[in-house]
Amino acid sequence: MTRIVADISVSLDGFVTGPDPGPDNGLGTGGEALHTWAFSDDPDDRRLLREGTARSGAVVLGRRLFDIVDGPNGWDDETGYGASEVGKPAFVVVTSAPPAAVRLADLDWTFVTTGLPDAVTAARQRAEAASSDRGEDLDVVIMGGGATVGSAVATGLVDALTLHLAPVVLGAGTPLFTGGTPRTLVQRTVTVTSTATHLTYDVC
């Protein structure tokens, strides 16, 4: 069964970037600390990253994040989806208009201009096809940015939420949640490593 999983790193004070994020500074000032876990040598960090990348049948991201990862300082052969795992699932981008060109042309990109629900539907179709091809259940992973993940949770599109809680207080930046419909979460797993606390919840 294909699940819709929102997966994102967040600071102790609820930010998914530091202050002043932009195309050349995607995580904002100090935001690199959010992803220390993804590049650590801690065996549990490595396992969680490897498992999460492997289960990704399709990935949803917003246009701002796409512009960062496809930009000149974005993903490359050594760092991509899943950090050093460099996974290559199908990618579905929510945008008002497709880009004129794509730098990472070897990746499978779909651009959806009719909103997040339609993007999730398209990603589910891609993940289900990948599941059939591989003979195992794969998920749709909503990787960000913060507004995309927050909106997906608020509008009830998400089955599970995985947070990588980094031991940093950023003070400002892009908040993960800014209000919206209350949601009940059921805690499923907690893994504490040297660099983060990894939390998984079912979203009711």
XYZ file of N, CA and C in Angstrom:
612
model
N 0.840 -1.198 0.000
C 0.000 0.000 0.000
C 0.875 1.248 0.000
N 0.584 2.166 -0.897
C 1.351 3.403 -0.999
C 0.845 4.424 0.022
N 1.741 4.886 0.868
C 1.400 5.927 1.846
C 1.926 7.270 1.377
N 1.314 8.331 1.895
C 1.803 9.686 1.662
C 2.537 10.109 2.929
N 3.846 10.286 2.833
C 4.692 10.560 3.990
C 5.340 11.936 3.825
N 5.085 12.820 4.766
C 5.792 14.101 4.810
C 7.057 13.918 5.642
N 8.189 14.343 5.119
C 9.478 14.078 5.756
C 10.323 15.342 5.683
N 10.703 15.889 6.850
C 11.432 17.160 6.840
C 12.228 17.328 8.132
N 13.331 18.055 8.041
C 14.139 18.388 9.213
C 13.652 19.709 9.795
N 13.678 19.812 11.119
C 13.119 20.992 11.786
C 13.935 21.314 13.033
N 14.022 22.593 13.351
C 14.741 23.028 14.551
C 13.869 22.853 15.786
N 14.472 23.001 16.948
C 13.714 22.883 18.196
C 12.629 23.950 18.312
N 12.838 25.100 17.659
C 11.814 26.144 17.710
C 10.927 26.163 16.458
N 10.932 25.067 15.696
C 9.923 24.871 14.669
C 10.209 25.436 13.299
N 11.485 25.713 12.981
C 11.819 26.282 11.676
C 12.493 25.234 10.792
N 12.197 25.295 9.503
C 12.800 24.364 8.543
C 13.876 25.034 7.694
N 14.063 26.323 7.860
C 15.243 27.038 7.367
C 15.619 28.052 8.430
N 16.831 28.583 8.301
C 17.210 29.726 9.107
C 16.709 31.007 8.462
N 17.065 32.171 9.025
C 16.644 33.449 8.437
C 17.220 33.653 7.035
N 16.494 34.408 6.221
C 16.945 34.860 4.906
C 17.311 33.735 3.943
N 16.436 32.741 3.789
C 16.709 31.717 2.770
C 16.552 32.311 1.377
N 17.253 31.740 0.419
C 17.151 32.222 -0.955
C 17.779 31.224 -1.900
N 17.767 31.511 -3.204
C 18.294 30.563 -4.192
C 19.733 30.151 -3.939
N 20.553 31.082 -3.432
C 21.953 30.767 -3.171
C 22.215 30.419 -1.707
N 21.173 30.369 -0.915
C 21.300 30.090 0.512
C 20.024 29.382 0.959
N 19.816 28.183 0.380
C 18.528 27.509 0.491
C 18.059 27.257 1.910
N 18.974 26.967 2.817
C 18.600 26.680 4.205
C 18.669 27.907 5.100
N 18.983 29.069 4.527
C 19.050 30.290 5.318
C 20.274 30.318 6.218
N 20.413 31.400 6.953
C 21.552 31.572 7.850
C 21.464 30.591 9.018
N 22.468 29.753 9.152
C 22.503 28.766 10.230
C 21.703 27.515 9.960
N 20.996 27.472 8.826
C 20.114 26.347 8.554
C 20.814 25.047 8.220
N 22.099 25.117 7.890
C 22.833 23.884 7.599
C 22.798 22.910 8.773
N 22.656 23.456 9.988
C 22.609 22.600 11.180
C 21.414 21.653 11.165
N 20.387 22.001 10.409
C 19.207 21.134 10.321
C 19.525 19.802 9.663
N 20.502 19.794 8.777
C 20.785 18.594 7.993
C 22.108 17.930 8.376
N 22.662 18.299 9.520
C 23.886 17.638 9.979
C 23.706 16.129 10.020
N 22.536 15.694 10.465
C 22.272 14.252 10.595
C 22.391 13.525 9.256
N 22.010 14.205 8.163
C 21.991 13.555 6.855
C 23.397 13.300 6.312
N 24.396 13.937 6.913
C 25.774 13.764 6.452
C 26.666 13.179 7.546
N 26.049 12.688 8.609
C 26.829 12.156 9.730
C 27.233 10.707 9.468
N 28.144 10.218 10.313
C 28.571 8.829 10.228
C 27.865 7.953 11.259
N 26.922 8.535 12.005
C 26.172 7.749 12.974
C 25.438 6.626 12.242
N 25.587 5.394 12.671
C 24.977 4.278 11.926
C 23.456 4.343 11.861
N 22.807 4.861 12.890
C 21.357 4.978 12.836
C 20.913 6.080 11.876
N 21.643 7.192 11.850
C 21.360 8.230 10.852
C 21.487 7.665 9.444
N 22.568 6.929 9.203
C 22.800 6.360 7.873
C 21.691 5.376 7.511
N 21.293 4.551 8.479
C 20.249 3.560 8.207
C 18.921 4.231 7.869
N 18.537 5.237 8.661
C 17.271 5.915 8.427
C 17.268 6.615 7.070
N 18.377 7.226 6.717
C 18.458 7.902 5.431
C 18.388 6.902 4.286
N 19.093 5.808 4.422
C 19.106 4.780 3.380
C 17.716 4.166 3.214
N 17.059 3.845 4.344
C 15.726 3.247 4.272
C 14.700 4.218 3.699
N 14.784 5.492 4.118
C 13.843 6.479 3.617
C 13.987 6.714 2.124
N 15.225 6.756 1.646
C 15.462 6.935 0.219
C 14.961 5.733 -0.570
N 15.221 4.536 -0.048
C 14.834 3.316 -0.751
C 13.317 3.155 -0.844
N 12.576 3.672 0.142
C 11.124 3.480 0.126
C 10.405 4.536 -0.711
N 11.139 5.476 -1.273
C 10.534 6.591 -1.988
C 10.209 6.191 -3.426
N 8.933 6.015 -3.702
C 8.513 5.712 -5.062
C 8.320 6.956 -5.896
N 7.966 8.048 -5.244
C 7.835 9.361 -5.888
C 7.969 10.418 -4.814
N 8.427 11.604 -5.220
C 8.715 12.661 -4.271
C 8.044 13.947 -4.749
N 7.354 14.624 -3.824
C 6.694 15.888 -4.120
C 7.499 17.020 -3.499
N 7.691 18.091 -4.252
C 8.356 19.275 -3.719
C 7.759 20.523 -4.350
N 7.902 21.626 -3.625
C 7.416 22.905 -4.119
C 8.399 23.552 -5.078
N 7.954 24.603 -5.741
C 8.771 25.241 -6.771
C 10.023 25.900 -6.188
N 9.901 26.530 -5.021
C 11.089 27.174 -4.445
C 12.182 26.158 -4.170
N 11.806 25.015 -3.639
C 12.793 23.977 -3.367
C 13.352 23.428 -4.675
N 12.504 23.242 -5.665
C 12.996 22.798 -6.968
C 14.058 23.761 -7.506
N 13.788 25.048 -7.420
C 14.741 26.029 -7.942
C 16.075 25.954 -7.219
N 16.053 25.559 -5.953
C 17.301 25.421 -5.197
C 18.049 24.159 -5.618
N 17.357 23.016 -5.637
C 18.053 21.759 -5.944
C 18.473 21.685 -7.410
N 17.733 22.355 -8.297
C 18.086 22.350 -9.715
C 18.989 23.530 -10.074
N 19.252 24.404 -9.123
C 20.099 25.559 -9.370
C 21.570 25.180 -9.462
N 22.430 26.132 -9.786
C 23.855 25.844 -10.003
C 24.573 25.303 -8.773
N 24.064 25.615 -7.571
C 24.685 25.106 -6.341
C 23.877 23.986 -5.714
N 22.992 23.380 -6.504
C 22.094 22.350 -5.984
C 22.662 20.951 -6.079
N 21.783 19.996 -6.354
C 22.187 18.597 -6.401
C 23.207 18.333 -7.493
N 24.027 17.288 -7.236
C 24.992 16.854 -8.238
C 25.156 15.344 -8.113
N 26.222 14.794 -8.664
C 26.404 13.340 -8.651
C 26.718 12.802 -7.266
N 27.153 13.667 -6.337
C 27.546 13.206 -5.007
C 26.526 13.539 -3.933
N 25.720 14.572 -4.135
C 24.717 14.970 -3.155
C 23.414 15.256 -3.886
N 22.393 14.484 -3.539
C 21.097 14.656 -4.184
C 19.981 14.260 -3.248
N 18.947 13.661 -3.773
C 17.850 13.212 -2.922
C 18.366 12.117 -1.985
N 18.151 12.333 -0.684
C 18.734 11.418 0.291
C 20.196 11.709 0.555
N 20.609 12.982 0.353
C 22.001 13.403 0.583
C 22.943 12.531 -0.243
N 23.868 11.825 0.401
C 24.837 11.030 -0.356
C 24.245 9.760 -0.949
N 22.985 9.451 -0.615
C 22.323 8.306 -1.243
C 22.027 8.595 -2.724
N 21.789 9.861 -3.044
C 21.519 10.311 -4.416
C 20.462 9.422 -5.074
N 19.297 9.338 -4.408
C 18.206 8.543 -4.951
C 17.594 9.170 -6.192
N 16.962 8.342 -7.024
C 16.385 8.832 -8.276
C 14.958 8.331 -8.475
N 14.066 8.628 -7.526
C 12.656 8.325 -7.761
C 12.076 9.351 -8.738
N 10.802 9.213 -9.063
C 10.113 10.247 -9.832
C 9.913 11.467 -8.937
N 10.054 12.655 -9.502
C 9.866 13.889 -8.763
C 8.690 14.662 -9.355
N 7.805 15.143 -8.481
C 6.644 15.915 -8.898
C 6.725 17.278 -8.237
N 6.721 18.324 -9.043
C 6.908 19.690 -8.558
C 5.589 20.449 -8.660
N 5.180 21.058 -7.540
C 4.008 21.926 -7.536
C 4.451 23.326 -7.939
N 3.857 23.870 -8.992
C 4.319 25.154 -9.504
C 3.196 25.853 -10.255
N 3.308 27.154 -10.389
C 2.327 27.889 -11.195
C 2.648 27.792 -12.675
N 3.914 27.521 -13.003
C 4.323 27.373 -14.399
C 5.596 26.538 -14.453
N 5.714 25.608 -15.396
C 6.940 24.819 -15.518
C 8.134 25.696 -15.858
N 9.335 25.288 -15.461
C 10.521 26.070 -15.800
C 10.824 25.977 -17.290
N 11.531 26.966 -17.784
C 11.901 26.963 -19.202
C 12.913 25.861 -19.510
N 13.746 25.517 -18.532
C 14.761 24.480 -18.719
C 15.041 23.816 -17.377
N 15.578 22.600 -17.423
C 15.918 21.843 -16.221
C 17.387 21.437 -16.315
N 18.170 21.798 -15.295
C 19.589 21.422 -15.291
C 19.762 19.926 -15.069
N 19.014 19.382 -14.113
C 19.128 17.960 -13.772
C 18.221 17.137 -14.681
N 18.568 17.137 -15.959
C 17.696 16.534 -16.964
C 17.690 15.011 -16.904
N 18.633 14.406 -16.174
C 18.652 12.950 -16.065
C 17.662 12.433 -15.031
N 17.041 13.341 -14.254
C 16.025 12.938 -13.284
C 14.644 13.026 -13.913
N 13.711 12.279 -13.352
C 12.342 12.181 -13.865
C 11.494 13.269 -13.210
N 11.234 14.360 -13.925
C 10.495 15.495 -13.384
C 9.103 15.572 -14.008
N 8.098 15.827 -13.163
C 6.748 16.157 -13.617
C 6.353 17.453 -12.944
N 5.817 18.393 -13.692
C 5.421 19.690 -13.152
C 3.901 19.791 -13.182
N 3.322 20.018 -12.011
C 1.869 20.075 -11.864
C 1.471 21.508 -11.531
N 0.596 22.086 -12.345
C 0.229 23.491 -12.193
C -1.157 23.676 -11.588
N -1.785 22.576 -11.165
C -3.172 22.657 -10.680
C -3.293 22.434 -9.178
N -2.199 22.566 -8.450
C -2.270 22.536 -7.004
C -1.692 21.286 -6.368
N -1.505 21.372 -5.049
C -0.872 20.292 -4.291
C -1.660 18.983 -4.319
N -2.992 18.994 -4.152
C -3.716 17.706 -4.211
C -3.479 16.968 -5.529
N -3.489 17.686 -6.646
C -3.248 17.039 -7.930
C -1.814 16.536 -8.038
N -0.870 17.270 -7.446
C 0.517 16.809 -7.449
C 0.663 15.517 -6.652
N -0.011 15.436 -5.514
C 0.045 14.216 -4.706
C -0.597 13.052 -5.458
N -1.696 13.311 -6.150
C -2.330 12.264 -6.949
C -1.395 11.759 -8.039
N -0.733 12.683 -8.726
C 0.215 12.287 -9.767
C 1.370 11.487 -9.184
N 1.854 11.917 -8.018
C 2.957 11.205 -7.369
C 2.510 9.815 -6.917
N 1.289 9.702 -6.426
C 0.791 8.383 -6.012
C 0.774 7.430 -7.211
N 0.329 7.916 -8.353
C 0.305 7.079 -9.547
C 1.710 6.615 -9.919
N 2.684 7.509 -9.829
C 4.061 7.141 -10.142
C 4.607 6.146 -9.128
N 4.294 6.362 -7.838
C 4.782 5.461 -6.791
C 4.143 4.081 -6.911
N 2.868 4.036 -7.241
C 2.194 2.741 -7.406
C 2.766 1.977 -8.597
N 3.082 2.694 -9.675
C 3.701 2.038 -10.829
C 5.086 1.503 -10.458
N 5.844 2.299 -9.702
C 7.169 1.849 -9.263
C 7.054 0.661 -8.312
N 6.039 0.676 -7.453
C 5.811 -0.447 -6.540
C 5.545 -1.727 -7.314
N 4.723 -1.622 -8.361
C 4.410 -2.785 -9.183
C 5.658 -3.306 -9.883
N 6.471 -2.394 -10.396
C 7.689 -2.801 -11.101
C 8.682 -3.481 -10.166
N 8.785 -2.992 -8.934
C 9.785 -3.516 -7.999
C 9.252 -4.621 -7.097
N 7.940 -4.817 -7.103
C 7.358 -5.871 -6.282
C 7.410 -5.595 -4.801
N 7.360 -4.319 -4.417
C 7.339 -3.936 -3.011
C 6.601 -2.615 -2.862
N 6.066 -2.375 -1.667
C 5.329 -1.139 -1.419
C 6.285 0.042 -1.301
N 6.024 1.076 -2.077
C 6.804 2.299 -2.027
C 5.883 3.461 -1.681
N 6.461 4.505 -1.102
C 5.676 5.637 -0.623
C 5.835 6.854 -1.532
N 4.880 7.775 -1.400
C 5.054 9.137 -1.870
C 5.649 9.921 -0.703
N 6.745 10.606 -0.934
C 7.385 11.405 0.105
C 7.262 12.879 -0.265
N 6.646 13.651 0.612
C 6.592 15.101 0.441
C 7.780 15.671 1.199
N 8.775 16.171 0.454
C 10.046 16.544 1.081
C 10.156 18.030 1.393
N 9.241 18.833 0.910
C 9.346 20.255 1.222
C 9.159 21.119 -0.005
N 9.383 22.388 0.220
C 9.775 23.037 1.454
C 8.721 23.048 2.540
N 8.970 23.915 3.510
C 8.125 23.960 4.681
C 6.675 24.264 4.378
N 6.431 25.200 3.474
C 5.049 25.558 3.144
C 4.325 24.386 2.502
N 5.022 23.629 1.665
C 4.412 22.476 1.001
C 4.073 21.394 2.012
N 5.015 21.076 2.906
C 4.756 20.065 3.932
C 3.654 20.524 4.880
N 3.749 21.769 5.357
C 2.735 22.282 6.272
C 1.351 22.265 5.659
N 1.234 22.657 4.398
C -0.053 22.654 3.713
C -0.585 21.240 3.532
N 0.292 20.319 3.202
C -0.134 18.927 3.009
C -0.697 18.333 4.295
N -0.046 18.623 5.416
C -0.545 18.131 6.704
C -1.870 18.810 7.055
N -1.923 20.132 6.882
C -3.119 20.890 7.259
C -4.343 20.494 6.452
N -4.148 20.113 5.207
C -5.280 19.781 4.343
C -5.606 18.293 4.315
N -4.934 17.519 5.151
C -5.294 16.113 5.289
C -4.780 15.209 4.192
N -3.716 15.610 3.504
C -3.170 14.802 2.416
C -2.164 13.758 2.893
N -1.761 13.836 4.155
C -0.619 13.071 4.649
C -1.072 11.922 5.556
N -0.499 10.751 5.329
C -0.752 9.589 6.193
C 0.223 9.526 7.355
N 1.444 9.952 7.128
C 2.482 9.865 8.157
C 3.389 11.085 8.056
N 3.920 11.488 9.206
C 4.813 12.639 9.297
C 6.097 12.200 9.975
N 7.213 12.402 9.288
C 8.525 12.121 9.862
C 9.270 13.427 10.047
N 9.669 13.692 11.290
C 10.422 14.902 11.623
C 11.810 14.505 12.116
N 12.809 15.191 11.594
C 14.179 15.011 12.053
C 14.495 16.247 12.892
N 14.372 16.108 14.189
C 14.467 17.238 15.107
C 15.934 17.513 15.426
N 16.429 18.627 14.888
C 17.837 18.976 15.057
C 18.032 19.761 16.349
N 19.135 19.528 17.054
C 19.388 20.220 18.321
C 19.920 21.630 18.094
N 19.067 22.488 17.525
C 19.463 23.862 17.248
C 18.235 24.752 17.394
N 18.438 25.946 17.903
C 17.401 26.981 17.969
C 17.805 28.066 16.983
N 17.013 28.247 15.936
C 17.368 29.187 14.869
C 16.844 30.594 15.124
N 15.795 30.725 15.909
C 15.280 32.042 16.258
C 14.360 32.663 15.232
N 14.554 32.320 13.968
C 13.723 32.849 12.883
C 13.976 31.981 11.657
N 13.168 32.202 10.633
C 13.313 31.424 9.412
C 11.958 31.055 8.858
N 11.889 29.927 8.187
C 10.641 29.434 7.612
C 9.983 28.477 8.599
N 8.814 28.828 9.153
C 8.168 27.920 10.110
C 7.541 26.726 9.398
N 7.522 25.602 10.080
C 6.877 24.421 9.504
C 5.360 24.566 9.550
N 4.838 25.013 10.681
C 3.386 25.152 10.839
C 3.039 26.598 11.157
N 2.001 27.093 10.513
C 1.565 28.477 10.719
C 0.081 28.542 11.016
N -0.450 27.506 11.629
C -1.892 27.457 11.905
C -2.550 26.428 11.011
N -3.849 26.571 10.838
C -4.579 25.625 10.002
C -5.377 24.645 10.831
N -5.876 23.622 10.173
C -6.742 22.637 10.802
C -5.969 21.821 11.835
N -6.480 21.693 13.062
C -5.808 20.838 14.049
C -5.733 19.383 13.569
N -4.637 18.726 13.857
C -4.459 17.323 13.484
C -3.973 16.542 14.696
N -4.518 15.366 14.875
C -4.062 14.468 15.933
C -2.980 13.561 15.367
N -1.867 13.449 16.083
C -0.766 12.600 15.664
C -0.616 11.434 16.632
N -0.323 10.269 16.082
C -0.061 9.088 16.896
C 1.413 8.723 16.726
N 2.163 8.839 17.806
C 3.599 8.586 17.726
C 3.857 7.107 17.469
N 4.691 6.834 16.472
C 5.003 5.455 16.098
C 6.437 5.068 16.412
N 7.387 5.928 16.101
C 8.786 5.586 16.375
C 9.548 6.817 16.835
N 10.538 6.571 17.679
C 11.475 7.606 18.108
C 12.873 6.995 18.061
N 13.767 7.615 17.299
C 15.150 7.159 17.241
C 16.049 8.336 17.580
N 16.821 8.191 18.626
C 17.726 9.259 19.064
C 19.135 8.906 18.612
N 19.755 9.846 17.888
C 21.135 9.648 17.453
C 21.998 10.770 18.014
N 23.245 10.780 17.637
C 24.158 11.807 18.120
C 23.871 13.172 17.509
N 23.055 13.224 16.449
C 22.852 14.485 15.733
C 21.400 14.935 15.643
N 20.442 14.065 15.968
C 19.023 14.421 15.819
C 18.151 13.432 16.568
N 16.903 13.833 16.764
C 15.874 12.920 17.244
C 14.894 12.720 16.101
N 14.777 11.482 15.637
C 13.957 11.165 14.480
C 12.605 10.647 14.960
N 11.545 11.342 14.574
C 10.203 11.070 15.072
C 9.276 10.725 13.914
N 8.502 9.668 14.080
C 7.514 9.306 13.059
C 6.136 9.236 13.704
N 5.151 9.870 13.059
C 3.790 9.903 13.536
C 2.831 9.456 12.436
N 1.768 8.762 12.813
C 0.614 8.627 11.942
C -0.230 9.882 12.109
N -0.781 10.377 11.010
C -1.609 11.581 11.032
C -3.067 11.168 10.939
N -3.844 11.535 11.945
C -5.257 11.147 11.986
C -6.148 12.241 11.403
